[in-house]
Amino acid sequence: MKKYSGIKWLAVLVFIVYVVLCGNVFAAEKLTKIADNVYSYVDTKSSTPQNSYGANAGIILGRDGIVVVDTLISSKEAKRFIKDIKAISKKPIKYVINTHYHLDHTFGNSEFKKIGALIISHTNDGNNLKIHGETALKNAKDYGLNKKDMKGTKIAYPVLTFNERMEIDLGDRKIELIYLRPSHTDGSIMVYLPDKKVLFAGDILFTGYHPFMGEGDIEGWLKTLDYIMTMDAEKIIPGHGPVSSKKDIEEMKDYLIAFDKKAKELAAKSDNAEHIASEIKNSLPQRPEGAGLILWNIQMKYLKK
Ligand SMILES: [Zn+2]
C-alpha cells in the first residue's frame, strides 16, 4: 500500500512537471525565432477580429532590453503577447515601435506603456492615431469586436516620432526605423536589422492576405516595395501572413498593380461597389485570407466622392 502510494505521488509529480513544461512551450509557441535574439509573433491560423485579424508582431532582444514591433488589437491580445515575451526573456521592454497606426497594430499599446515602454512611430501615423484612434475604439463593433473583446483597451499614443529615419541602440544591436513615402498609410514604417538581414515590413507587405488599401498611396507603395527589393533582407515579416521573402514582395507589387488597374477601369463604368468587388475578386490572384477587404478598398479608395 505504501509503495503504491509512493508511485502514485511520483506520477502526480511527473504530471505536474509535464504540465508546467508544456505550459511554457505553449506560451512561447507563437514567438518564432527568426534569428538570434529576433522573434516574430506570427499567427497564420486565425484572421478573426478577436485575433487581431491575424496581425503580426515581433520582438528584438538586446543587451539593454527588448524592442517590441506592434502591439495587436486590444488589451487582452497585448497581455497574451506580453506573457509570451516574458517566457522568452525577463529583460525590460524598453521600446514599442508602431509600424503604423491601424488598430490591429496599436490598440495593445497601453499595456506596454503600463510596464514602462516608450512608444515610437512616424509623425504622420502618430497624428493619425490621435485623429482616428478614439473613434475607432468607440465604434469597435464596426470592426467585428464586442465590448468583451475590447475590455480594458485604451489608446496610448506614441511619445517619440520621426520623419525619415531613426536608430535604436540596444547596447549590442542597432535597429533602423525607415520611412520612405506614403504607402499603406502616410506614415507606414519598416524596422530593419541589417546584421540579421531581417525586415519587419508592417502592412507594406501582406502575404496570403488580400491587403487593406483604403488609405493606400499606390505609387508610393510600389516605390517602397521597389526599395525593399534593393535591401539586404532575407527574412521579411509581413503585417499579415507567414514569414516571407523577396518573392512575396514581387507578388505584392503585381497584386497592387493589377488591383489598381482593374478597380479604376470598373469604377469608371459603375458605382456599384459589390459588383466591382466581385469582378476584381475573380480577376485577382486568389489569396485565402482577407477577401472582405476588397469591398472596403473599393468603397474607400475607388468610389469615394
Ligand atoms: Zn494596416
PDB file of C-alpha atoms and ligand atoms in Angstrom:
ATOM      1  CA  MET A   1       0.000   0.000   0.000  1.00  0.00           C
ATOM      2  CA  LYS A   2       2.827   2.341   0.981  1.00  0.00           C
ATOM      3  CA  LYS A   3       4.751   1.504  -2.166  1.00  0.00           C
ATOM      4  CA  TYR A   4       1.639   2.104  -4.286  1.00  0.00           C
ATOM      5  CA  SER A   5       1.142   5.494  -2.645  1.00  0.00           C
ATOM      6  CA  GLY A   6       4.757   6.447  -3.440  1.00  0.00           C
ATOM      7  CA  ILE A   7       4.297   5.552  -7.100  1.00  0.00           C
ATOM      8  CA  LYS A   8       1.048   7.498  -7.169  1.00  0.00           C
ATOM      9  CA  TRP A   9       2.726  10.634  -5.831  1.00  0.00           C
ATOM     10  CA  LEU A  10       5.605  10.199  -8.237  1.00  0.00           C
ATOM     11  CA  ALA A  11       3.053  10.013 -11.075  1.00  0.00           C
ATOM     12  CA  VAL A  12       1.371  13.179  -9.783  1.00  0.00           C
ATOM     13  CA  LEU A  13       4.746  14.940  -9.589  1.00  0.00           C
ATOM     14  CA  VAL A  14       5.680  13.860 -13.133  1.00  0.00           C
ATOM     15  CA  PHE A  15       2.291  15.081 -14.332  1.00  0.00           C
ATOM     16  CA  ILE A  16       2.751  18.491 -12.664  1.00  0.00           C
ATOM     17  CA  VAL A  17       6.250  18.912 -14.166  1.00  0.00           C
ATOM     18  CA  TYR A  18       4.827  17.902 -17.575  1.00  0.00           C
ATOM     19  CA  VAL A  19       2.007  20.449 -17.320  1.00  0.00           C
ATOM     20  CA  VAL A  20       4.403  23.235 -16.274  1.00  0.00           C
ATOM     21  CA  LEU A  21       6.838  22.412 -19.094  1.00  0.00           C
ATOM     22  CA  CYS A  22       4.060  22.154 -21.665  1.00  0.00           C
ATOM     23  CA  GLY A  23       2.606  25.400 -20.372  1.00  0.00           C
ATOM     24  CA  ASN A  24       5.900  27.137 -21.110  1.00  0.00           C
ATOM     25  CA  VAL A  25       6.208  25.514 -24.505  1.00  0.00           C
ATOM     26  CA  PHE A  26       2.653  26.501 -25.424  1.00  0.00           C
ATOM     27  CA  ALA A  27       3.120  30.010 -24.032  1.00  0.00           C
ATOM     28  CA  ALA A  28       6.093  30.547 -26.307  1.00  0.00           C
ATOM     29  CA  GLU A  29       4.623  28.684 -29.232  1.00  0.00           C
ATOM     30  CA  LYS A  30       3.795  31.683 -31.334  1.00  0.00           C
ATOM     31  CA  LEU A  31       7.051  33.540 -30.796  1.00  0.00           C
ATOM     32  CA  THR A  32       9.106  32.097 -33.604  1.00  0.00           C
ATOM     33  CA  LYS A  33      12.850  32.543 -33.680  1.00  0.00           C
ATOM     34  CA  ILE A  34      13.828  34.354 -36.866  1.00  0.00           C
ATOM     35  CA  ALA A  35      17.477  34.933 -35.994  1.00  0.00           C
ATOM     36  CA  ASP A  36      19.488  35.106 -32.763  1.00  0.00           C
ATOM     37  CA  ASN A  37      17.526  37.409 -30.432  1.00  0.00           C
ATOM     38  CA  VAL A  38      14.871  38.170 -33.048  1.00  0.00           C
ATOM     39  CA  TYR A  39      11.417  36.627 -32.855  1.00  0.00           C
ATOM     40  CA  SER A  40       8.274  37.089 -34.877  1.00  0.00           C
ATOM     41  CA  TYR A  41       4.837  36.756 -33.367  1.00  0.00           C
ATOM     42  CA  VAL A  42       3.128  35.438 -36.433  1.00  0.00           C
ATOM     43  CA  ASP A  43      -0.263  33.842 -36.404  1.00  0.00           C
ATOM     44  CA  THR A  44      -1.426  32.369 -39.645  1.00  0.00           C
ATOM     45  CA  LYS A  45      -4.105  30.204 -38.048  1.00  0.00           C
ATOM     46  CA  SER A  46      -6.844  32.746 -37.480  1.00  0.00           C
ATOM     47  CA  SER A  47      -7.650  36.104 -39.018  1.00  0.00           C
ATOM     48  CA  THR A  48     -10.707  36.827 -36.872  1.00  0.00           C
ATOM     49  CA  PRO A  49     -11.072  40.334 -35.390  1.00  0.00           C
ATOM     50  CA  GLN A  50     -10.561  38.841 -31.891  1.00  0.00           C
ATOM     51  CA  ASN A  51      -7.224  37.521 -33.087  1.00  0.00           C
ATOM     52  CA  SER A  52      -6.093  40.941 -34.347  1.00  0.00           C
ATOM     53  CA  TYR A  53      -7.107  39.960 -37.914  1.00  0.00           C
ATOM     54  CA  GLY A  54      -4.048  37.718 -37.806  1.00  0.00           C
ATOM     55  CA  ALA A  55      -1.765  40.773 -37.466  1.00  0.00           C
ATOM     56  CA  ASN A  56       1.883  40.035 -36.825  1.00  0.00           C
ATOM     57  CA  ALA A  57       4.171  41.497 -34.244  1.00  0.00           C
ATOM     58  CA  GLY A  58       7.708  40.779 -33.124  1.00  0.00           C
ATOM     59  CA  ILE A  59      10.444  41.314 -30.582  1.00  0.00           C
ATOM     60  CA  ILE A  60      14.125  42.148 -30.742  1.00  0.00           C
ATOM     61  CA  LEU A  61      16.318  41.400 -27.724  1.00  0.00           C
ATOM     62  CA  GLY A  62      19.446  43.401 -26.938  1.00  0.00           C
ATOM     63  CA  ARG A  63      21.864  43.813 -24.056  1.00  0.00           C
ATOM     64  CA  ASP A  64      19.847  46.637 -22.510  1.00  0.00           C
ATOM     65  CA  GLY A  65      16.328  45.398 -23.096  1.00  0.00           C
ATOM     66  CA  ILE A  66      13.628  44.436 -25.544  1.00  0.00           C
ATOM     67  CA  VAL A  67      12.104  46.274 -28.505  1.00  0.00           C
ATOM     68  CA  VAL A  68       8.587  45.271 -29.473  1.00  0.00           C
ATOM     69  CA  VAL A  69       7.246  45.743 -33.005  1.00  0.00           C
ATOM     70  CA  ASP A  70       3.467  46.362 -32.928  1.00  0.00           C
ATOM     71  CA  THR A  71       1.060  45.563 -30.105  1.00  0.00           C
ATOM     72  CA  LEU A  72      -2.011  43.783 -31.586  1.00  0.00           C
ATOM     73  CA  ILE A  73      -5.653  44.829 -31.340  1.00  0.00           C
ATOM     74  CA  SER A  74      -6.641  45.004 -27.679  1.00  0.00           C
ATOM     75  CA  SER A  75      -5.550  44.935 -24.093  1.00  0.00           C
ATOM     76  CA  LYS A  76      -6.391  41.233 -23.995  1.00  0.00           C
ATOM     77  CA  GLU A  77      -4.244  40.456 -27.034  1.00  0.00           C
ATOM     78  CA  ALA A  78      -1.367  42.583 -25.699  1.00  0.00           C
ATOM     79  CA  LYS A  79      -1.469  40.729 -22.378  1.00  0.00           C
ATOM     80  CA  ARG A  80      -1.196  37.407 -24.216  1.00  0.00           C
ATOM     81  CA  PHE A  81       1.763  38.807 -26.156  1.00  0.00           C
ATOM     82  CA  ILE A  82       3.482  40.158 -23.015  1.00  0.00           C
ATOM     83  CA  LYS A  83       3.065  36.784 -21.289  1.00  0.00           C
ATOM     84  CA  ASP A  84       4.709  35.056 -24.240  1.00  0.00           C
ATOM     85  CA  ILE A  85       7.534  37.627 -24.278  1.00  0.00           C
ATOM     86  CA  LYS A  86       8.182  37.025 -20.557  1.00  0.00           C
ATOM     87  CA  ALA A  87       8.523  33.310 -21.287  1.00  0.00           C
ATOM     88  CA  ILE A  88      11.437  34.166 -23.609  1.00  0.00           C
ATOM     89  CA  SER A  89      13.181  36.923 -21.635  1.00  0.00           C
ATOM     90  CA  LYS A  90      12.876  38.777 -18.358  1.00  0.00           C
ATOM     91  CA  LYS A  91      14.658  41.871 -19.723  1.00  0.00           C
ATOM     92  CA  PRO A  92      12.710  45.149 -19.630  1.00  0.00           C
ATOM     93  CA  ILE A  93      10.547  46.035 -22.627  1.00  0.00           C
ATOM     94  CA  LYS A  94      12.040  49.448 -23.357  1.00  0.00           C
ATOM     95  CA  TYR A  95      10.506  50.473 -26.667  1.00  0.00           C
ATOM     96  CA  VAL A  96       7.421  49.743 -28.702  1.00  0.00           C
ATOM     97  CA  ILE A  97       7.518  50.571 -32.401  1.00  0.00           C
ATOM     98  CA  ASN A  98       4.195  51.057 -34.174  1.00  0.00           C
ATOM     99  CA  THR A  99       4.758  50.201 -37.843  1.00  0.00           C
ATOM    100  CA  HIS A 100       1.573  52.244 -38.500  1.00  0.00           C
ATOM    101  CA  TYR A 101      -1.497  53.459 -36.653  1.00  0.00           C
ATOM    102  CA  HIS A 102      -4.154  50.849 -37.565  1.00  0.00           C
ATOM    103  CA  LEU A 103      -6.000  49.308 -34.638  1.00  0.00           C
ATOM    104  CA  ASP A 104      -4.709  45.773 -35.131  1.00  0.00           C
ATOM    105  CA  HIS A 105      -1.145  47.081 -34.686  1.00  0.00           C
ATOM    106  CA  THR A 106      -1.562  49.727 -31.962  1.00  0.00           C
ATOM    107  CA  PHE A 107      -4.540  49.087 -29.672  1.00  0.00           C
ATOM    108  CA  GLY A 108      -2.397  46.958 -27.354  1.00  0.00           C
ATOM    109  CA  ASN A 109      -0.061  49.956 -26.773  1.00  0.00           C
ATOM    110  CA  SER A 110      -1.373  50.882 -23.323  1.00  0.00           C
ATOM    111  CA  GLU A 111      -0.436  47.509 -21.799  1.00  0.00           C
ATOM    112  CA  PHE A 112       3.180  48.122 -22.830  1.00  0.00           C
ATOM    113  CA  LYS A 113       3.059  51.723 -21.610  1.00  0.00           C
ATOM    114  CA  LYS A 114       1.918  50.416 -18.207  1.00  0.00           C
ATOM    115  CA  ILE A 115       5.110  48.396 -17.897  1.00  0.00           C
ATOM    116  CA  GLY A 116       7.308  51.343 -18.857  1.00  0.00           C
ATOM    117  CA  ALA A 117       7.807  51.035 -22.627  1.00  0.00           C
ATOM    118  CA  LEU A 118       8.294  54.134 -24.761  1.00  0.00           C
ATOM    119  CA  ILE A 119       6.089  54.152 -27.863  1.00  0.00           C
ATOM    120  CA  ILE A 120       7.578  55.247 -31.200  1.00  0.00           C
ATOM    121  CA  SER A 121       6.001  55.875 -34.606  1.00  0.00           C
ATOM    122  CA  HIS A 122       6.268  58.021 -37.713  1.00  0.00           C
ATOM    123  CA  THR A 123       4.996  61.565 -37.123  1.00  0.00           C
ATOM    124  CA  ASN A 124       2.129  61.168 -39.625  1.00  0.00           C
ATOM    125  CA  ASP A 125       0.804  57.980 -38.054  1.00  0.00           C
ATOM    126  CA  GLY A 126       1.235  59.379 -34.545  1.00  0.00           C
ATOM    127  CA  ASN A 127      -1.136  62.120 -35.693  1.00  0.00           C
ATOM    128  CA  ASN A 128      -3.419  59.652 -37.470  1.00  0.00           C
ATOM    129  CA  LEU A 129      -3.829  57.692 -34.236  1.00  0.00           C
ATOM    130  CA  LYS A 130      -4.720  60.926 -32.429  1.00  0.00           C
ATOM    131  CA  ILE A 131      -7.307  61.798 -35.082  1.00  0.00           C
ATOM    132  CA  HIS A 132      -8.887  58.363 -35.572  1.00  0.00           C
ATOM    133  CA  GLY A 133      -7.980  56.201 -32.569  1.00  0.00           C
ATOM    134  CA  GLU A 134     -10.707  57.079 -30.066  1.00  0.00           C
ATOM    135  CA  THR A 135     -13.447  56.951 -32.730  1.00  0.00           C
ATOM    136  CA  ALA A 136     -12.279  53.532 -33.897  1.00  0.00           C
ATOM    137  CA  LEU A 137     -12.260  52.254 -30.306  1.00  0.00           C
ATOM    138  CA  LYS A 138     -15.737  53.662 -29.675  1.00  0.00           C
ATOM    139  CA  ASN A 139     -17.010  52.012 -32.875  1.00  0.00           C
ATOM    140  CA  ALA A 140     -15.140  48.738 -32.325  1.00  0.00           C
ATOM    141  CA  LYS A 141     -18.240  46.747 -33.241  1.00  0.00           C
ATOM    142  CA  ASP A 142     -17.932  48.082 -36.812  1.00  0.00           C
ATOM    143  CA  TYR A 143     -14.677  46.130 -36.882  1.00  0.00           C
ATOM    144  CA  GLY A 144     -16.281  42.949 -35.564  1.00  0.00           C
ATOM    145  CA  LEU A 145     -15.195  43.472 -31.951  1.00  0.00           C
ATOM    146  CA  ASN A 146     -17.532  43.408 -28.948  1.00  0.00           C
ATOM    147  CA  LYS A 147     -17.213  45.037 -25.528  1.00  0.00           C
ATOM    148  CA  LYS A 148     -15.713  41.908 -24.018  1.00  0.00           C
ATOM    149  CA  ASP A 149     -13.046  41.746 -26.720  1.00  0.00           C
ATOM    150  CA  MET A 150     -12.049  45.348 -26.037  1.00  0.00           C
ATOM    151  CA  LYS A 151     -12.318  45.257 -22.233  1.00  0.00           C
ATOM    152  CA  GLY A 152      -9.595  47.388 -20.648  1.00  0.00           C
ATOM    153  CA  THR A 153      -8.357  48.659 -24.017  1.00  0.00           C
ATOM    154  CA  LYS A 154      -7.178  52.266 -24.010  1.00  0.00           C
ATOM    155  CA  ILE A 155      -5.409  54.231 -26.686  1.00  0.00           C
ATOM    156  CA  ALA A 156      -1.803  55.062 -25.850  1.00  0.00           C
ATOM    157  CA  TYR A 157      -0.111  57.452 -28.256  1.00  0.00           C
ATOM    158  CA  PRO A 158       3.474  57.418 -29.464  1.00  0.00           C
ATOM    159  CA  VAL A 159       5.622  59.777 -27.409  1.00  0.00           C
ATOM    160  CA  LEU A 160       8.550  59.762 -29.787  1.00  0.00           C
ATOM    161  CA  THR A 161       8.032  60.343 -33.516  1.00  0.00           C
ATOM    162  CA  PHE A 162      10.316  60.833 -36.501  1.00  0.00           C
ATOM    163  CA  ASN A 163      10.097  61.774 -40.164  1.00  0.00           C
ATOM    164  CA  GLU A 164      12.696  59.869 -42.165  1.00  0.00           C
ATOM    165  CA  ARG A 165      14.946  57.629 -40.137  1.00  0.00           C
ATOM    166  CA  MET A 166      15.605  56.726 -36.564  1.00  0.00           C
ATOM    167  CA  GLU A 167      18.035  54.337 -34.941  1.00  0.00           C
ATOM    168  CA  ILE A 168      17.619  52.499 -31.662  1.00  0.00           C
ATOM    169  CA  ASP A 169      20.764  51.256 -29.937  1.00  0.00           C
ATOM    170  CA  LEU A 170      20.192  48.388 -27.515  1.00  0.00           C
ATOM    171  CA  GLY A 171      23.851  48.325 -26.492  1.00  0.00           C
ATOM    172  CA  ASP A 172      24.890  45.450 -28.717  1.00  0.00           C
ATOM    173  CA  ARG A 173      22.377  45.860 -31.514  1.00  0.00           C
ATOM    174  CA  LYS A 174      21.253  48.650 -33.788  1.00  0.00           C
ATOM    175  CA  ILE A 175      17.724  48.777 -35.103  1.00  0.00           C
ATOM    176  CA  GLU A 176      16.897  51.001 -38.061  1.00  0.00           C
ATOM    177  CA  LEU A 177      13.459  52.541 -38.482  1.00  0.00           C
ATOM    178  CA  ILE A 178      12.890  53.564 -42.091  1.00  0.00           C
ATOM    179  CA  TYR A 179      10.274  55.757 -43.732  1.00  0.00           C
ATOM    180  CA  LEU A 180      10.319  56.390 -47.456  1.00  0.00           C
ATOM    181  CA  ARG A 181       6.997  57.826 -48.583  1.00  0.00           C
ATOM    182  CA  PRO A 182       3.249  57.270 -48.130  1.00  0.00           C
ATOM    183  CA  SER A 183       2.336  53.627 -48.836  1.00  0.00           C
ATOM    184  CA  HIS A 184      -0.173  51.538 -46.830  1.00  0.00           C
ATOM    185  CA  THR A 185      -0.773  54.679 -44.736  1.00  0.00           C
ATOM    186  CA  ASP A 186       1.013  58.003 -44.974  1.00  0.00           C
ATOM    187  CA  GLY A 187       3.199  57.069 -42.010  1.00  0.00           C
ATOM    188  CA  SER A 188       3.934  53.358 -42.507  1.00  0.00           C
ATOM    189  CA  ILE A 189       7.475  52.470 -41.473  1.00  0.00           C
ATOM    190  CA  MET A 190       9.761  49.445 -41.631  1.00  0.00           C
ATOM    191  CA  VAL A 191      12.025  48.025 -38.944  1.00  0.00           C
ATOM    192  CA  TYR A 192      15.346  46.729 -40.236  1.00  0.00           C
ATOM    193  CA  LEU A 193      18.089  44.661 -38.636  1.00  0.00           C
ATOM    194  CA  PRO A 194      20.969  44.865 -41.120  1.00  0.00           C
ATOM    195  CA  ASP A 195      23.222  42.409 -39.259  1.00  0.00           C
ATOM    196  CA  LYS A 196      20.478  39.760 -39.281  1.00  0.00           C
ATOM    197  CA  LYS A 197      19.079  40.604 -42.743  1.00  0.00           C
ATOM    198  CA  VAL A 198      15.636  40.744 -41.159  1.00  0.00           C
ATOM    199  CA  LEU A 199      12.943  43.274 -42.063  1.00  0.00           C
ATOM    200  CA  PHE A 200       9.648  43.883 -40.290  1.00  0.00           C
ATOM    201  CA  ALA A 201       7.580  45.385 -43.114  1.00  0.00           C
ATOM    202  CA  GLY A 202       4.316  46.068 -41.262  1.00  0.00           C
ATOM    203  CA  ASP A 203       1.343  46.277 -43.611  1.00  0.00           C
ATOM    204  CA  ILE A 204       3.536  47.387 -46.508  1.00  0.00           C
ATOM    205  CA  LEU A 205       3.516  43.625 -47.123  1.00  0.00           C
ATOM    206  CA  PHE A 206       0.531  41.281 -46.908  1.00  0.00           C
ATOM    207  CA  THR A 207       1.338  37.659 -47.742  1.00  0.00           C
ATOM    208  CA  GLY A 208      -1.542  35.258 -48.422  1.00  0.00           C
ATOM    209  CA  TYR A 209      -3.976  38.024 -47.445  1.00  0.00           C
ATOM    210  CA  HIS A 210      -5.834  40.492 -49.593  1.00  0.00           C
ATOM    211  CA  PRO A 211      -4.332  43.796 -48.449  1.00  0.00           C
ATOM    212  CA  PHE A 212      -6.202  46.737 -46.971  1.00  0.00           C
ATOM    213  CA  MET A 213      -5.689  49.550 -49.481  1.00  0.00           C
ATOM    214  CA  GLY A 214      -8.373  52.016 -48.360  1.00  0.00           C
ATOM    215  CA  GLU A 215      -5.825  54.649 -47.300  1.00  0.00           C
ATOM    216  CA  GLY A 216      -3.086  53.459 -49.636  1.00  0.00           C
ATOM    217  CA  ASP A 217      -0.929  55.572 -51.924  1.00  0.00           C
ATOM    218  CA  ILE A 218      -0.325  53.088 -54.733  1.00  0.00           C
ATOM    219  CA  GLU A 219       2.547  54.948 -56.388  1.00  0.00           C
ATOM    220  CA  GLY A 220       4.387  55.454 -53.096  1.00  0.00           C
ATOM    221  CA  TRP A 221       3.611  51.884 -52.062  1.00  0.00           C
ATOM    222  CA  LEU A 222       5.124  50.436 -55.266  1.00  0.00           C
ATOM    223  CA  LYS A 223       8.235  52.587 -54.831  1.00  0.00           C
ATOM    224  CA  THR A 224       8.559  51.387 -51.253  1.00  0.00           C
ATOM    225  CA  LEU A 225       8.321  47.765 -52.424  1.00  0.00           C
ATOM    226  CA  ASP A 226      10.959  48.520 -55.084  1.00  0.00           C
ATOM    227  CA  TYR A 227      13.206  49.865 -52.344  1.00  0.00           C
ATOM    228  CA  ILE A 228      12.778  46.683 -50.299  1.00  0.00           C
ATOM    229  CA  MET A 229      13.954  44.699 -53.333  1.00  0.00           C
ATOM    230  CA  THR A 230      17.278  46.596 -53.122  1.00  0.00           C
ATOM    231  CA  MET A 231      17.722  45.894 -49.396  1.00  0.00           C
ATOM    232  CA  ASP A 232      19.858  43.150 -47.957  1.00  0.00           C
ATOM    233  CA  ALA A 233      16.885  41.364 -46.396  1.00  0.00           C
ATOM    234  CA  GLU A 234      16.366  37.615 -46.406  1.00  0.00           C
ATOM    235  CA  LYS A 235      13.537  37.227 -43.919  1.00  0.00           C
ATOM    236  CA  ILE A 236      10.660  39.656 -44.185  1.00  0.00           C
ATOM    237  CA  ILE A 237       7.892  39.676 -41.599  1.00  0.00           C
ATOM    238  CA  PRO A 238       4.702  40.987 -43.217  1.00  0.00           C
ATOM    239  CA  GLY A 239       1.905  42.791 -41.375  1.00  0.00           C
ATOM    240  CA  HIS A 240      -0.295  39.751 -42.039  1.00  0.00           C
ATOM    241  CA  GLY A 241       0.759  36.300 -43.187  1.00  0.00           C
ATOM    242  CA  PRO A 242       3.704  33.954 -42.733  1.00  0.00           C
ATOM    243  CA  VAL A 243       7.385  34.942 -42.645  1.00  0.00           C
ATOM    244  CA  SER A 244       8.164  35.969 -46.202  1.00  0.00           C
ATOM    245  CA  SER A 245      10.894  36.728 -48.718  1.00  0.00           C
ATOM    246  CA  LYS A 246      11.509  38.975 -51.718  1.00  0.00           C
ATOM    247  CA  LYS A 247       9.379  36.673 -53.860  1.00  0.00           C
ATOM    248  CA  ASP A 248       6.386  37.822 -51.792  1.00  0.00           C
ATOM    249  CA  ILE A 249       7.387  41.463 -52.294  1.00  0.00           C
ATOM    250  CA  GLU A 250       7.243  40.891 -56.062  1.00  0.00           C
ATOM    251  CA  GLU A 251       3.835  39.226 -55.734  1.00  0.00           C
ATOM    252  CA  MET A 252       2.571  42.125 -53.624  1.00  0.00           C
ATOM    253  CA  LYS A 253       3.699  44.550 -56.340  1.00  0.00           C
ATOM    254  CA  ASP A 254       1.926  42.538 -59.032  1.00  0.00           C
ATOM    255  CA  TYR A 255      -1.213  42.406 -56.891  1.00  0.00           C
ATOM    256  CA  LEU A 256      -1.313  46.171 -56.279  1.00  0.00           C
ATOM    257  CA  ILE A 257      -0.722  46.968 -59.949  1.00  0.00           C
ATOM    258  CA  ALA A 258      -3.446  44.517 -61.088  1.00  0.00           C
ATOM    259  CA  PHE A 259      -5.943  45.699 -58.451  1.00  0.00           C
ATOM    260  CA  ASP A 260      -5.413  49.384 -59.158  1.00  0.00           C
ATOM    261  CA  LYS A 261      -5.736  48.980 -62.929  1.00  0.00           C
ATOM    262  CA  LYS A 262      -8.866  46.828 -62.738  1.00  0.00           C
ATOM    263  CA  ALA A 263     -10.512  48.923 -60.000  1.00  0.00           C
ATOM    264  CA  LYS A 264     -10.032  52.143 -61.999  1.00  0.00           C
ATOM    265  CA  GLU A 265     -11.453  50.526 -65.138  1.00  0.00           C
ATOM    266  CA  LEU A 266     -14.510  49.182 -63.318  1.00  0.00           C
ATOM    267  CA  ALA A 267     -15.108  52.315 -61.231  1.00  0.00           C
ATOM    268  CA  ALA A 268     -15.198  54.389 -64.427  1.00  0.00           C
ATOM    269  CA  LYS A 269     -18.160  52.300 -65.620  1.00  0.00           C
ATOM    270  CA  SER A 270     -20.047  51.546 -62.399  1.00  0.00           C
ATOM    271  CA  ASP A 271     -20.519  52.837 -58.891  1.00  0.00           C
ATOM    272  CA  ASN A 272     -21.807  49.512 -57.610  1.00  0.00           C
ATOM    273  CA  ALA A 273     -19.166  48.531 -55.040  1.00  0.00           C
ATOM    274  CA  GLU A 274     -20.379  44.930 -54.681  1.00  0.00           C
ATOM    275  CA  HIS A 275     -20.265  44.381 -58.432  1.00  0.00           C
ATOM    276  CA  ILE A 276     -16.770  45.863 -58.736  1.00  0.00           C
ATOM    277  CA  ALA A 277     -15.536  43.856 -55.742  1.00  0.00           C
ATOM    278  CA  SER A 278     -16.785  40.550 -57.136  1.00  0.00           C
ATOM    279  CA  GLU A 279     -15.327  41.276 -60.597  1.00  0.00           C
ATOM    280  CA  ILE A 280     -11.989  42.130 -59.008  1.00  0.00           C
ATOM    281  CA  LYS A 281     -12.025  39.071 -56.792  1.00  0.00           C
ATOM    282  CA  ASN A 282     -12.439  36.851 -59.835  1.00  0.00           C
ATOM    283  CA  SER A 283      -9.630  38.508 -61.765  1.00  0.00           C
ATOM    284  CA  LEU A 284      -7.045  38.826 -58.983  1.00  0.00           C
ATOM    285  CA  PRO A 285      -4.664  36.162 -57.736  1.00  0.00           C
ATOM    286  CA  GLN A 286      -6.557  34.163 -55.123  1.00  0.00           C
ATOM    287  CA  ARG A 287      -5.475  34.714 -51.544  1.00  0.00           C
ATOM    288  CA  PRO A 288      -7.016  32.667 -48.738  1.00  0.00           C
ATOM    289  CA  GLU A 289      -7.495  35.467 -46.191  1.00  0.00           C
ATOM    290  CA  GLY A 290      -8.962  38.937 -46.053  1.00  0.00           C
ATOM    291  CA  ALA A 291     -11.261  38.787 -49.094  1.00  0.00           C
ATOM    292  CA  GLY A 292     -13.770  41.033 -47.264  1.00  0.00           C
ATOM    293  CA  LEU A 293     -11.276  43.883 -47.561  1.00  0.00           C
ATOM    294  CA  ILE A 294     -11.751  44.074 -51.333  1.00  0.00           C
ATOM    295  CA  LEU A 295     -15.148  45.741 -50.852  1.00  0.00           C
ATOM    296  CA  TRP A 296     -13.739  48.214 -48.314  1.00  0.00           C
ATOM    297  CA  ASN A 297     -10.889  49.049 -50.678  1.00  0.00           C
ATOM    298  CA  ILE A 298     -13.347  49.819 -53.474  1.00  0.00           C
ATOM    299  CA  GLN A 299     -15.639  51.893 -51.258  1.00  0.00           C
ATOM    300  CA  MET A 300     -12.869  53.856 -49.575  1.00  0.00           C
ATOM    301  CA  LYS A 301     -10.450  54.358 -52.417  1.00  0.00           C
ATOM    302  CA  TYR A 302     -12.128  53.992 -55.779  1.00  0.00           C
ATOM    303  CA  LEU A 303     -15.704  55.159 -55.221  1.00  0.00           C
ATOM    304  CA  LYS A 304     -15.078  57.951 -52.754  1.00  0.00           C
ATOM    305  CA  LYS A 305     -16.717  61.145 -53.840  1.00  0.00           C
TER     306      LYS A 305
HETATM  307 ZN    ZN B   1      -2.827  48.343 -41.629  1.00  0.00          ZN
END
